[in-house]
XYZ file of C-alpha atoms in Angstrom:
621
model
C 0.000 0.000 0.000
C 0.825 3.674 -0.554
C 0.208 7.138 0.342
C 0.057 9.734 -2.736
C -0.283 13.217 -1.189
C -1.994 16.084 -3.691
C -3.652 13.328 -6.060
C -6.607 14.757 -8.553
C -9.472 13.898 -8.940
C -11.341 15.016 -11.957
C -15.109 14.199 -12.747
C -16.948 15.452 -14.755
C -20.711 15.824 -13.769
C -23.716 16.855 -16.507
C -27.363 17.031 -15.394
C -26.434 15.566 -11.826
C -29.807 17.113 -10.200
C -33.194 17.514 -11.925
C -33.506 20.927 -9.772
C -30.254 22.311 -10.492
C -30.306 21.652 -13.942
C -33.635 23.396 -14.995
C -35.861 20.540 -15.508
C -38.874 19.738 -13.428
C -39.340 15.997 -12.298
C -41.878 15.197 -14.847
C -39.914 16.496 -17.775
C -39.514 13.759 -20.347
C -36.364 12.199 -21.677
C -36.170 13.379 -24.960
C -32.616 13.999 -26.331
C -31.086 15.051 -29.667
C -27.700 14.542 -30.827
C -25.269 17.296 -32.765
C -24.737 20.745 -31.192
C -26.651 21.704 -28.486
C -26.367 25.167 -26.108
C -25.742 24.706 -22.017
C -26.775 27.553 -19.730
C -26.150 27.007 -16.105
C -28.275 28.514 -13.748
C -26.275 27.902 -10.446
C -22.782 26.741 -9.125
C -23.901 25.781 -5.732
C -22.748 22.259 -5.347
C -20.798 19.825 -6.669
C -23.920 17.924 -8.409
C -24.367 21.261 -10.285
C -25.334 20.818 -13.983
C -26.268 22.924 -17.426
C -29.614 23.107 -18.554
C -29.077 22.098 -22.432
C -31.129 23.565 -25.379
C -32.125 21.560 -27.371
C -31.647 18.245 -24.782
C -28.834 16.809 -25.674
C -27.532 12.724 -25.999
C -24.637 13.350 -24.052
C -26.195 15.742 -21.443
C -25.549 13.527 -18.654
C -22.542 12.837 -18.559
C -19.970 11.369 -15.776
C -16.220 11.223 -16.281
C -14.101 10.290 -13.341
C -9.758 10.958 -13.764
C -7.129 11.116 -11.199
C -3.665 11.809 -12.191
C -0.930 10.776 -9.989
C 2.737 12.184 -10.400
C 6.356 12.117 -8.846
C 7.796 15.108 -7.967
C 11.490 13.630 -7.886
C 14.364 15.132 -9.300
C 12.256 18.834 -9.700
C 9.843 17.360 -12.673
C 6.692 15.844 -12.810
C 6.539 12.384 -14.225
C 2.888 10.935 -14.407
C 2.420 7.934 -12.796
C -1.360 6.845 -13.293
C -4.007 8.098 -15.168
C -7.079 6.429 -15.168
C -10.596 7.531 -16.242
C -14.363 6.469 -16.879
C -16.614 8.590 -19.734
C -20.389 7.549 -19.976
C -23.268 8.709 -21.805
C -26.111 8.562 -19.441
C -29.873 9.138 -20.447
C -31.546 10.336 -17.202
C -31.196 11.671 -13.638
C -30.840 10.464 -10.347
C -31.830 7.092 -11.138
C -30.597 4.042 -11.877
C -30.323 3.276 -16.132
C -28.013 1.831 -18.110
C -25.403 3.354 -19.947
C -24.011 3.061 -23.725
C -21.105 3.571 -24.910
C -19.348 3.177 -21.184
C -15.518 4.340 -21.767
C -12.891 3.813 -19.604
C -9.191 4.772 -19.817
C -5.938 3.639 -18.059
C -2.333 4.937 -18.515
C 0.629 4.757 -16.489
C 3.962 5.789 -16.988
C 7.007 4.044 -15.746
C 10.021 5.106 -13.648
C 11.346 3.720 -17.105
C 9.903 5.589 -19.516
C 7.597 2.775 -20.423
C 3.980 3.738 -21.082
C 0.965 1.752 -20.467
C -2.676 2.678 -21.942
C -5.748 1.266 -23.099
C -9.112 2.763 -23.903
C -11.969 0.277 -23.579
C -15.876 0.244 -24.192
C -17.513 -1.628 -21.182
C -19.996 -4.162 -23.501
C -22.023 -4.774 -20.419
C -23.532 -1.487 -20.495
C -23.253 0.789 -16.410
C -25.318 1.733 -13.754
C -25.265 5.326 -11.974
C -26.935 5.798 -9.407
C -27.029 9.434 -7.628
C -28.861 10.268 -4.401
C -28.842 12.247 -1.546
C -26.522 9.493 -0.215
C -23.777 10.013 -2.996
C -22.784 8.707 -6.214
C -22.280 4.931 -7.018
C -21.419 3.671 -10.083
C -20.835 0.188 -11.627
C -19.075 0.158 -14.999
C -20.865 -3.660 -16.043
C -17.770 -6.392 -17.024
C -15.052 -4.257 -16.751
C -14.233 -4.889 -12.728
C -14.662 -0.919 -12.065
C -16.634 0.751 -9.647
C -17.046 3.996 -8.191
C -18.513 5.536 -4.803
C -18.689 8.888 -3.582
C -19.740 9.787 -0.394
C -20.206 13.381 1.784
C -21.019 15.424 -1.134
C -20.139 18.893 -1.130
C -18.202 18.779 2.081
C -14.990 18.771 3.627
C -13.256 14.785 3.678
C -15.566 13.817 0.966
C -14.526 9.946 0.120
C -14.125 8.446 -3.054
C -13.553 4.543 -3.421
C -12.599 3.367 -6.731
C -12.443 -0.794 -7.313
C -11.018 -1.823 -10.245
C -10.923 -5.501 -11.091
C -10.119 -6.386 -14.708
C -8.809 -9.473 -15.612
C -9.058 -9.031 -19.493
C -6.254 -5.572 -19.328
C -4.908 -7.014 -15.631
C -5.597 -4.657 -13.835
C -5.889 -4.445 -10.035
C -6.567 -1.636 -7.834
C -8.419 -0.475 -4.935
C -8.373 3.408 -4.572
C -9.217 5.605 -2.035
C -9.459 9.358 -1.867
C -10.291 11.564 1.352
C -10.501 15.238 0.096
C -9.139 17.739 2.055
C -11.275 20.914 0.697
C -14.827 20.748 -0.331
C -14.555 19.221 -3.691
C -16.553 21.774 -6.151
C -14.098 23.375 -8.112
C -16.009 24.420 -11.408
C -13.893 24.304 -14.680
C -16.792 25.418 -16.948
C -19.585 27.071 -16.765
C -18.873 28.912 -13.104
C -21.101 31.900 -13.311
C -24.662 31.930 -12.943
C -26.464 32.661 -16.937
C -23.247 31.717 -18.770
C -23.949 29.873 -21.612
C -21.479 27.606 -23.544
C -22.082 25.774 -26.827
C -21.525 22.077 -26.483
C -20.357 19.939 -29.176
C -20.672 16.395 -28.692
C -18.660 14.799 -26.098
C -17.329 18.089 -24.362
C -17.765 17.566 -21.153
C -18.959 19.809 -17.899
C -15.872 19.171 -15.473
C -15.725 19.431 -11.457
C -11.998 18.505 -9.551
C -10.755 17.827 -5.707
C -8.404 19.783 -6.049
C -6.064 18.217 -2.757
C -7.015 14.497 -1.250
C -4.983 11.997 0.342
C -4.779 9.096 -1.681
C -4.136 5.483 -0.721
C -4.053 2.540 -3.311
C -2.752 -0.895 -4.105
C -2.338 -1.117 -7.927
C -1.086 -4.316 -10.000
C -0.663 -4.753 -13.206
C 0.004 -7.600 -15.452
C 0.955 -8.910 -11.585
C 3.803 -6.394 -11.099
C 2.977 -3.586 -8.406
C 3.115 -0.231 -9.382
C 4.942 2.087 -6.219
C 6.164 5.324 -6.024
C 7.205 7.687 -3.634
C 7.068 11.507 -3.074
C 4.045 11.327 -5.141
C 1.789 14.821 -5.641
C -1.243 15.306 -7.809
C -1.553 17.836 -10.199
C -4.419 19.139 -12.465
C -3.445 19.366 -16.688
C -5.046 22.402 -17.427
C -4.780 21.912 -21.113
C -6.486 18.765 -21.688
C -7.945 19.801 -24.036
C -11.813 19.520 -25.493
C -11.870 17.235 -28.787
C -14.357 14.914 -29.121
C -13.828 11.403 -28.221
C -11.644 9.165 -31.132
C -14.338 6.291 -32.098
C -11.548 4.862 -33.605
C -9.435 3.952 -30.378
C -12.289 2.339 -29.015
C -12.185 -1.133 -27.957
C -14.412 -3.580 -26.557
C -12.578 -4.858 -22.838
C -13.511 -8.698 -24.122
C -11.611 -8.034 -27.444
C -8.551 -8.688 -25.987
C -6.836 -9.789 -29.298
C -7.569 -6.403 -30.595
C -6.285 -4.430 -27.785
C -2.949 -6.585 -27.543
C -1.035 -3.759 -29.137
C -1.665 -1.657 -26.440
C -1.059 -3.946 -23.843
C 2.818 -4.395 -22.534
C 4.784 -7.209 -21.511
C 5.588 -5.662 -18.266
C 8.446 -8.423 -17.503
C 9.575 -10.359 -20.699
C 9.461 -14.122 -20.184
C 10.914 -14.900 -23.131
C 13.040 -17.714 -23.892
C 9.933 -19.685 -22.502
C 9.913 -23.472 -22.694
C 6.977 -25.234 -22.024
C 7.193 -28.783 -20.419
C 4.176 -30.758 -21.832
C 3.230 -27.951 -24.041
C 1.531 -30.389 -26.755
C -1.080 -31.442 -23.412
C -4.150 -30.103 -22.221
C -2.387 -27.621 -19.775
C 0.404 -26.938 -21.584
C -0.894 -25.834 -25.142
C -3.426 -23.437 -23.114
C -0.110 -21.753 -21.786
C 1.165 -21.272 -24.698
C -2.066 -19.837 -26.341
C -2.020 -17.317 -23.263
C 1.780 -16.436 -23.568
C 0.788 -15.405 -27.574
C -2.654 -13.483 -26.513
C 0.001 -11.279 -24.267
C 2.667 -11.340 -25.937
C 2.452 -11.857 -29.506
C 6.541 -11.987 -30.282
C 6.847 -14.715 -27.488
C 9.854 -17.445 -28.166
C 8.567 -20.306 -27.203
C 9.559 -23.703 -27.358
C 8.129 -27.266 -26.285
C 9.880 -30.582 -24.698
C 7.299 -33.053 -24.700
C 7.424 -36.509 -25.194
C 5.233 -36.688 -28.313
C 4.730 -33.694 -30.677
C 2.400 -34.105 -32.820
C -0.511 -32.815 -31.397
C -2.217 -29.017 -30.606
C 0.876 -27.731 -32.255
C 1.310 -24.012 -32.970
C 3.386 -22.899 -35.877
C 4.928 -19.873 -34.120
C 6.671 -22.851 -31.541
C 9.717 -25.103 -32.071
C 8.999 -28.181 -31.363
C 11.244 -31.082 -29.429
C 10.644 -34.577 -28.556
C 12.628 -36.125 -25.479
C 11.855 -37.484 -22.081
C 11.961 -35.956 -19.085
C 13.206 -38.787 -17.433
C 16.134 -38.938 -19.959
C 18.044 -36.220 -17.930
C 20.494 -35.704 -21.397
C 17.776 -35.019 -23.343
C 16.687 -32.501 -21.106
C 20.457 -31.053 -21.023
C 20.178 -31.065 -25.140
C 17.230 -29.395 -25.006
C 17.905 -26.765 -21.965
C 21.311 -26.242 -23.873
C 19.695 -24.783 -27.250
C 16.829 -22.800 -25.338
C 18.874 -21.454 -22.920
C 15.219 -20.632 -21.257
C 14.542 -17.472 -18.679
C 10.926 -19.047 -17.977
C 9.954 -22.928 -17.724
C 6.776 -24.277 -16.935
C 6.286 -27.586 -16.305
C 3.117 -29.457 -16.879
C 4.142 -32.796 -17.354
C 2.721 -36.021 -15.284
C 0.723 -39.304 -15.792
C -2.621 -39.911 -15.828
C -4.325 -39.396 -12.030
C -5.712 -42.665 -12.075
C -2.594 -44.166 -13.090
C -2.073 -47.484 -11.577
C 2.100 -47.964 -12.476
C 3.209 -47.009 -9.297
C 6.995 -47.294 -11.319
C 6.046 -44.620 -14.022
C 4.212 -41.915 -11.420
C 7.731 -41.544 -9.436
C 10.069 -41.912 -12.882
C 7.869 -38.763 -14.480
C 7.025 -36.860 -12.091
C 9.778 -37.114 -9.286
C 12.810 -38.396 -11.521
C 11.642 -36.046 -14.198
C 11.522 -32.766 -11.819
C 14.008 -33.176 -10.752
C 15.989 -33.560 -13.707
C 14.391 -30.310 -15.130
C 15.001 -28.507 -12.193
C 18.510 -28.990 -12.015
C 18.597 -28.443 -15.626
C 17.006 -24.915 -15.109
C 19.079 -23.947 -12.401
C 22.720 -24.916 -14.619
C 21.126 -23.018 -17.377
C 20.473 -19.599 -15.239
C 16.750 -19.954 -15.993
C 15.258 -17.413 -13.892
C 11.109 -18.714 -13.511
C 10.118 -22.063 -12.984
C 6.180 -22.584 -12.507
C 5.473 -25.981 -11.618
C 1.766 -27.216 -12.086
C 0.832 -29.377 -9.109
C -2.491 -30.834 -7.547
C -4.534 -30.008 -4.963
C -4.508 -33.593 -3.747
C -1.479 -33.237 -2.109
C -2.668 -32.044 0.698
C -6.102 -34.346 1.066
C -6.161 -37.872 2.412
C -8.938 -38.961 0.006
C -10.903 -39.982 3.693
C -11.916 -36.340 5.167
C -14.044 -33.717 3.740
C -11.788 -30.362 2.683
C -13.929 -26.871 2.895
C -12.055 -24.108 2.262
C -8.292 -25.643 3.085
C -5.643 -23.106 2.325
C -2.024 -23.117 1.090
C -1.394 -23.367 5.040
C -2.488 -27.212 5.360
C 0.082 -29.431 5.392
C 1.144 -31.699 2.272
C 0.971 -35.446 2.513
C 2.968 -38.210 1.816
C 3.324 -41.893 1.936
C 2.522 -43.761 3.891
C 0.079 -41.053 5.271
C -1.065 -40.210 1.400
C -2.690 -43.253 0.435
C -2.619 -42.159 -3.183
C 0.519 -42.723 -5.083
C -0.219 -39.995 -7.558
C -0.669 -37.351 -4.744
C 2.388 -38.559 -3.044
C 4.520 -38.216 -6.442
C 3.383 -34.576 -6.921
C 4.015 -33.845 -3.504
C 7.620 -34.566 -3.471
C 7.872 -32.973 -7.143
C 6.445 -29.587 -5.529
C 8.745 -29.812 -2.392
C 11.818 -30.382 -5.333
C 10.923 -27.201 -6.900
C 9.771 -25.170 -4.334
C 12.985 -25.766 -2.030
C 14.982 -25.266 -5.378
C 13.842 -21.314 -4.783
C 16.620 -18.372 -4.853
C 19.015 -21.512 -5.767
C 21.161 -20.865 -8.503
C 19.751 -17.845 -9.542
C 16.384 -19.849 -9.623
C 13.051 -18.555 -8.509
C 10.456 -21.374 -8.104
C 6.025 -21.341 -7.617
C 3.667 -23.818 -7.740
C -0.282 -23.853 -9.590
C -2.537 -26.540 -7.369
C -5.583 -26.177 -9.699
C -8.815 -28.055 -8.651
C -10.163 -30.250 -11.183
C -9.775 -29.439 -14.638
C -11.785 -29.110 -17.194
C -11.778 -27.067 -20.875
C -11.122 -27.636 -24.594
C -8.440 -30.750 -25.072
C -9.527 -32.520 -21.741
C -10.215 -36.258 -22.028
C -10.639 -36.690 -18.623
C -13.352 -34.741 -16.911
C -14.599 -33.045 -19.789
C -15.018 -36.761 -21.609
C -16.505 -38.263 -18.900
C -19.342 -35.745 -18.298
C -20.341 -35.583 -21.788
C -20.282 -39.463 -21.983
C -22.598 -39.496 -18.394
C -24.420 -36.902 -20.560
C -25.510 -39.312 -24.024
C -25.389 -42.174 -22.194
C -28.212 -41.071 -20.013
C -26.110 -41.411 -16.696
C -26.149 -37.727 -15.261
C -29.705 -38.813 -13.755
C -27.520 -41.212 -11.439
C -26.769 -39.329 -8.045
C -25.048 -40.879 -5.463
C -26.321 -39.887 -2.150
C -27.696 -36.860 -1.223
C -26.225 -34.914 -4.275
C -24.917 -31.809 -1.776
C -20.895 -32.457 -2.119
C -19.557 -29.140 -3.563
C -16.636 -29.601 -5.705
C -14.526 -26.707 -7.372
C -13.756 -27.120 -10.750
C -11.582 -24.657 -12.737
C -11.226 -23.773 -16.377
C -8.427 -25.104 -18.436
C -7.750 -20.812 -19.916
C -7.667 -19.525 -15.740
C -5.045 -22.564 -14.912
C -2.912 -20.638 -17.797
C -3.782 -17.589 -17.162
C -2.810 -18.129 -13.603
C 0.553 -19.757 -14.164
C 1.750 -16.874 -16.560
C 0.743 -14.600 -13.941
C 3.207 -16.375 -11.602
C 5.667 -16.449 -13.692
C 5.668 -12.712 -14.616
C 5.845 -12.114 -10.439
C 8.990 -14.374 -10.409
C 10.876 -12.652 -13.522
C 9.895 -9.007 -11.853
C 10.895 -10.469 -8.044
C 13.951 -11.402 -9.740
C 15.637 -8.274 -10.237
C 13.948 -6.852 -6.592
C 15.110 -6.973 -3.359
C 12.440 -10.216 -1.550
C 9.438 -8.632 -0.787
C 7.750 -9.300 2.793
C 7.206 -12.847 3.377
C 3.199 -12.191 3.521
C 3.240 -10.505 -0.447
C 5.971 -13.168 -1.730
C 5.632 -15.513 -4.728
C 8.900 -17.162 -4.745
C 9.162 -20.608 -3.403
C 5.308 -20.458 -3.108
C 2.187 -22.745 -3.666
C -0.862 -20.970 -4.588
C -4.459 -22.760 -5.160
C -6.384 -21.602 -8.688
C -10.251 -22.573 -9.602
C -13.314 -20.666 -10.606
C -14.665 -17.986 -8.382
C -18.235 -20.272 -8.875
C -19.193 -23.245 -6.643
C -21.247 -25.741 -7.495
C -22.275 -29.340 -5.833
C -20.280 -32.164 -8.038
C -24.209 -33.433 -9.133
C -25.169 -30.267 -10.302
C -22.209 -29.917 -12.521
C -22.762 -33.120 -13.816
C -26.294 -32.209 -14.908
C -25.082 -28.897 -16.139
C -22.959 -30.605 -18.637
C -25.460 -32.714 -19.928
C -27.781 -30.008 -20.299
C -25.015 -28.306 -22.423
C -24.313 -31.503 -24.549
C -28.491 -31.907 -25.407
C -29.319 -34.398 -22.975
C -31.093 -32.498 -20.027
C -32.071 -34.233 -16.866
C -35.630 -33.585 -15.428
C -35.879 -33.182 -11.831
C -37.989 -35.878 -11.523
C -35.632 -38.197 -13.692
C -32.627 -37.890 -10.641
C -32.014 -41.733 -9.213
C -30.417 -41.145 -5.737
C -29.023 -44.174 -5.245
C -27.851 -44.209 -1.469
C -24.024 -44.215 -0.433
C -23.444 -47.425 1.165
C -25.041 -48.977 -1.789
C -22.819 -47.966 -4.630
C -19.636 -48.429 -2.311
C -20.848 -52.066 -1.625
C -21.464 -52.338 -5.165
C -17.486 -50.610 -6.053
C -15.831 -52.853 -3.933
C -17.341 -55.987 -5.408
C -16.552 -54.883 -9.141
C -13.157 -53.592 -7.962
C -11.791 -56.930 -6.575
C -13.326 -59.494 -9.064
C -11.388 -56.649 -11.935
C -8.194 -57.334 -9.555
C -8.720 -60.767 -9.970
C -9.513 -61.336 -13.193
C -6.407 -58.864 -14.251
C -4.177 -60.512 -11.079
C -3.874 -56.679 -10.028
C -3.059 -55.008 -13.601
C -6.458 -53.380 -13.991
C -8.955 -50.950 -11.913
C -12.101 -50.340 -13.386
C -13.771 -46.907 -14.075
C -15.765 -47.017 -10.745
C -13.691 -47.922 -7.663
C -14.830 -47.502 -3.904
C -11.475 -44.347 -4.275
C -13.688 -42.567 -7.058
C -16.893 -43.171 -5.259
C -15.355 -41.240 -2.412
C -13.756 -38.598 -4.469
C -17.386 -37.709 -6.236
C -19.135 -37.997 -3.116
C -16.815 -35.627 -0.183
C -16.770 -32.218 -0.098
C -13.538 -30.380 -1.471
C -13.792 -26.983 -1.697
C -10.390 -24.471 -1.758
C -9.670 -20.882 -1.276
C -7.947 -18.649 -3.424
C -7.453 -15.687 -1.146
C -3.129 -16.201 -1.566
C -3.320 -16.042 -5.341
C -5.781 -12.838 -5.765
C -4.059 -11.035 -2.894
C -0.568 -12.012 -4.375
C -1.115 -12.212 -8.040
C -4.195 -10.431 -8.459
C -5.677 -13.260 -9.676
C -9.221 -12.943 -10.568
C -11.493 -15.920 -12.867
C -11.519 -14.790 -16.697
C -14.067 -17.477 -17.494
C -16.848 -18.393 -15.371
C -17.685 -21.669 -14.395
C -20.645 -21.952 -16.602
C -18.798 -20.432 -19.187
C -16.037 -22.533 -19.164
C -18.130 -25.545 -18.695
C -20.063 -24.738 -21.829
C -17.060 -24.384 -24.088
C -15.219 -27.708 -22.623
C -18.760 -29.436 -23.534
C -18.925 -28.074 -27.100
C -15.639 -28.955 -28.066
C -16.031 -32.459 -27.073
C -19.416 -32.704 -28.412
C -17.897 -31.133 -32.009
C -14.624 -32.606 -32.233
C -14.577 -36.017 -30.381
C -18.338 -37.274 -30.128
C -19.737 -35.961 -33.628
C -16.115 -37.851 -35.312
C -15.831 -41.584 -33.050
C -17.449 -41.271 -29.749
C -20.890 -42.057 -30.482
C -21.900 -44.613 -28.819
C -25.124 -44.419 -27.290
């Protein structure tokens, strides 16, 4: 956190009051667009507006700026500048707005510039009472409330949440001088002609100012900060052309910096499910990314902008060919078996043998990030419900972890996180909750197939289990954000142990919860085959375990041990206990936030199946 003495606030206010702007409450909303003339008939408050002849489309109209600068060395460098424009038709109500602008720039202590001008698609909300101002800019993450109008320590909070520019901030402003200071229009009768999107302009002039900014998951600090107020801003009318929807992230990418680059990246796995989303997220920030893949087959979700190499991890000379001609800054690692993997053998070659061979690879190569994705199971005994369990719980291993798989990723975390600050090295770890997206033929498969086989109706028990899930594109997202932290912690002295994300475990899922039956409906909904109410077979617990164990032991039998099959008494309990996870570290840390909802995510992992696996070879019924 910070404290920025003298910060501005600008905002612009049109038509704030019926009363003060001419109109009486039963006027109707009629408004034309072009030229229009503004008379003002007060300047008594700060909700003061013009009374516009002919009414005009952009009569009410709120803009909200703050500058920030450093004084240092006798200039002023601006730090932040961020701002909201809206075209509001109505007073002291709550309507929505269209076009919703919002603007963010920042400049660097190196020179480096960072802006973007977005149109919020979701259309706003103002709201202005006697109470204040509040304002909700619809799927951008900003908001804005204003409190003791007109008064001495008037407060302004300001939330911004965006995950699509990453941006993080929480801002708030205590005014130290009532806050009407009238840039236009300041005498009673003056009249002004008002081309379109001129705006009527109010400023706090002197406020104390703390905030907690991140972007792209590097915090912005300054110090000796004052505020000052551009007096020649200037009038123009808005630029259409810069305009750019916040969920068109592909067409604001040239406006959006690498704050850290991560490149030479090498992605471990990158032709798996996890891996080739990393890469797709590396490109959608960084389009001149060099990025390279070690997996163990290469032939599939290949991208032509990658180079390619086959080896195995467990090879640890392949890995030293492959770390030799990459010579990477940033590795992630993605690489392991199947969950359900019986081959006790092949779970600690891959991922034990395997990290650890990459991990001393990094470190002989002066790799600086290493983002290892790990599992949430590590810390869970399979036996006893989990709600809420942070990175705090303890990990478990043999012969406490009864699952082999958990144990394996367990001791591949503790390689790489105790691998941290060695050799240069800087370590973190991803434990996402179940997985599910585009390129998943694990979860994803098996609710579709429940779904056209006509098994989503089958509950077991009483169907209340939550479970977090999380989308394949927020595991990525969430890993590059860790890496980014690492390269930027890299070349800074450690921060406090309570903001660090070296040689730390974070848990990622949705911000959605949902119980495991639900989502298992949900998908089959999504695939076409919809599951009435009345349709749902709760079949009780004890039943289906009874039922497990039988079909589990006479498949041990008849396989002398080589086999499982698909329902054992271990999945039973997995489907059926609560697991739910907090993500408090990672937001707080990484200002992580979900970019794809649950449904969302759910619906796109269900289409894909149902387009590219099902409608080709998977259709039987």
């Amino acid at each position: 956190m910070m404290i920025i003495k003298g910060a501005l606030l600008l905002w612009f206010l049109m038509a704030a009051r019926v009363a003060r702007a001419g109109y009486g409450t039963g006027s109707a909303n009629i408004f034309s667009t072009g030229t229009s003339w503004a008379e003002t008939s007060t300047c008594a408050g700060n909700l003061d507006a013009p009374k516009f002849t002919p009414r005009a489309a952009n009569e009410a109209t709120y803009d909200w700026y703050m500058t920030t600068t450093s004084a240092g060395g006798g200039r002023r460098l601006p730090l932040a500048n961020i701002g909201f424009e809206n075209v509001l038709g109505g007073h002291s109500e709550s309507l929505p707005l269209r076009p919703i602008l919002h603007h963010n720039e920042w400049m660097f202590a190196n020179g480096s510039v960072y802006c973007l001008e977005a149109v919020a698609t979701g259309g706003a909300t103002i709201v202005v009472d006697e109470n204040g101002i509040y304002a909700n800019w619809e799927g951008t993450g900003f908001s804005y409330t204003e409190t003791r109008l007109d008064k001495p320590g008037a407060e302004y909070l300001v939330t911004i949440g965006n995950a699509d520019i990453d941006v993080h901030d929480t801002i708030h402003l205590k005014s130290r001088a009532p806050t009407h200071i009238p840039c236009s229009l300041n005498k009673p009768g003056q009249t002004l002609q008002m081309m379109p999107n001129v705006f009527w302009a109010n400023a706090l002039p002197d406020a104390d100012v703390t905030t907690d900014l991140t972007i792209h998951g590097s915090p912005l600090t300054t110090t000796d900060g004052v505020g000052y107020y551009e007096e020649t801003w200037g009038d123009a009318p808005l630029l259409v052309s810069k305009l750019v929807p916040t969920n068109a992230r592909q067409s604001a990418g040239s406006l959006i910096p690498t704050m850290a680059s991560l490149s030479p990246i090498l992605v471990v796995g990158g032709c798996g499910f996890v891996g080739h989303h990393i890469i797709r997220e590396v490109f959608e920030q960084d389009s001149s990314a060099s990025i390279s893949v070690l997996d163990l087959r290469t032939d599939a979700n290949r991208d032509p902008r990658v180079t390619y190499y086959s080896g195995d991890i467990t090879q640890k000379s392949q890995v030293e060919m492959v770390f030799a001609k990459v010579k990477p800054k940033t590795v992630f690692h993605t690489v392991s078996p199947h969950p359900l993997q019986v081959n006790h053998d092949l779970l600690d070659k891959v991922n034990i043998t395997g990290t650890q061979n990459l991990v001393e690879c990094a470190q002989r190569a002066g790799t600086v990030a290493f983002v290892y994705t790990s599992s949430t199971s590590i810390i869970h005994d399979h036996y006893v419900p989990l709600r809420d369990a942070n990175e705090e719980a303890p990990v478990i291993y043999r012969p406490q972890q009864p699952e082999h798989y958990a144990h394996t990723k367990a001791v591949a975390e503790t390689l790489v996180l105790n691998a941290n600050r060695v050799g240069g090295l800087l370590t973190a770890s991803i434990r996402p909750t179940t997985i599910h997206g585009e390129g998943d033929l694990l979860v994803t498969a098996n609710l579709c197939r429940n779904a056209y086989t006509r098994k989503a109706r089958f509950q077991f028990g009483d169907g209340k289990n939550l479970m977090d899930i999380t989308y394949v594109g927020n595991v990525a997202y969430a890993e590059v954000l860790a890496a980014k932290a690492l390269v930027a912690a890299s070349s800074s002295p450690p921060l406090p142990e309570s903001q660090r994300v070296e040689g730390e475990a974070f848990f990622v899922r949705n911000d959605e919860r949902y119980p495991f039956w639900e989502i298992n409906r949900m998908a089959a909904r999504m695939a076409g085959y919809p599951v009435a109410e009345e349709d749902i077979w709760a079949i009780p617990l004890w039943l289906v375990m009874a039922g497990a164990f039988l079909v589990q032991w006479l498949v041990w039998g008849l396989t002398l041990g080589k086999k499982e099959p698909l329902l054992t008494t271990r999945v039973v309990r997995l489907i059926t206990i609560e697991r739910t996870f907090s993500i408090d570290k990672i937001k707080e840390r990484l200002g992580y936030r979900p970019r794809v909802s649950t449904e969302e995510g759910l619906q796109r992992a269900v289409n894909w199946y149902m387009q590219e696996v099902y409608a080709k070879k998977d259709k039987t019924k």
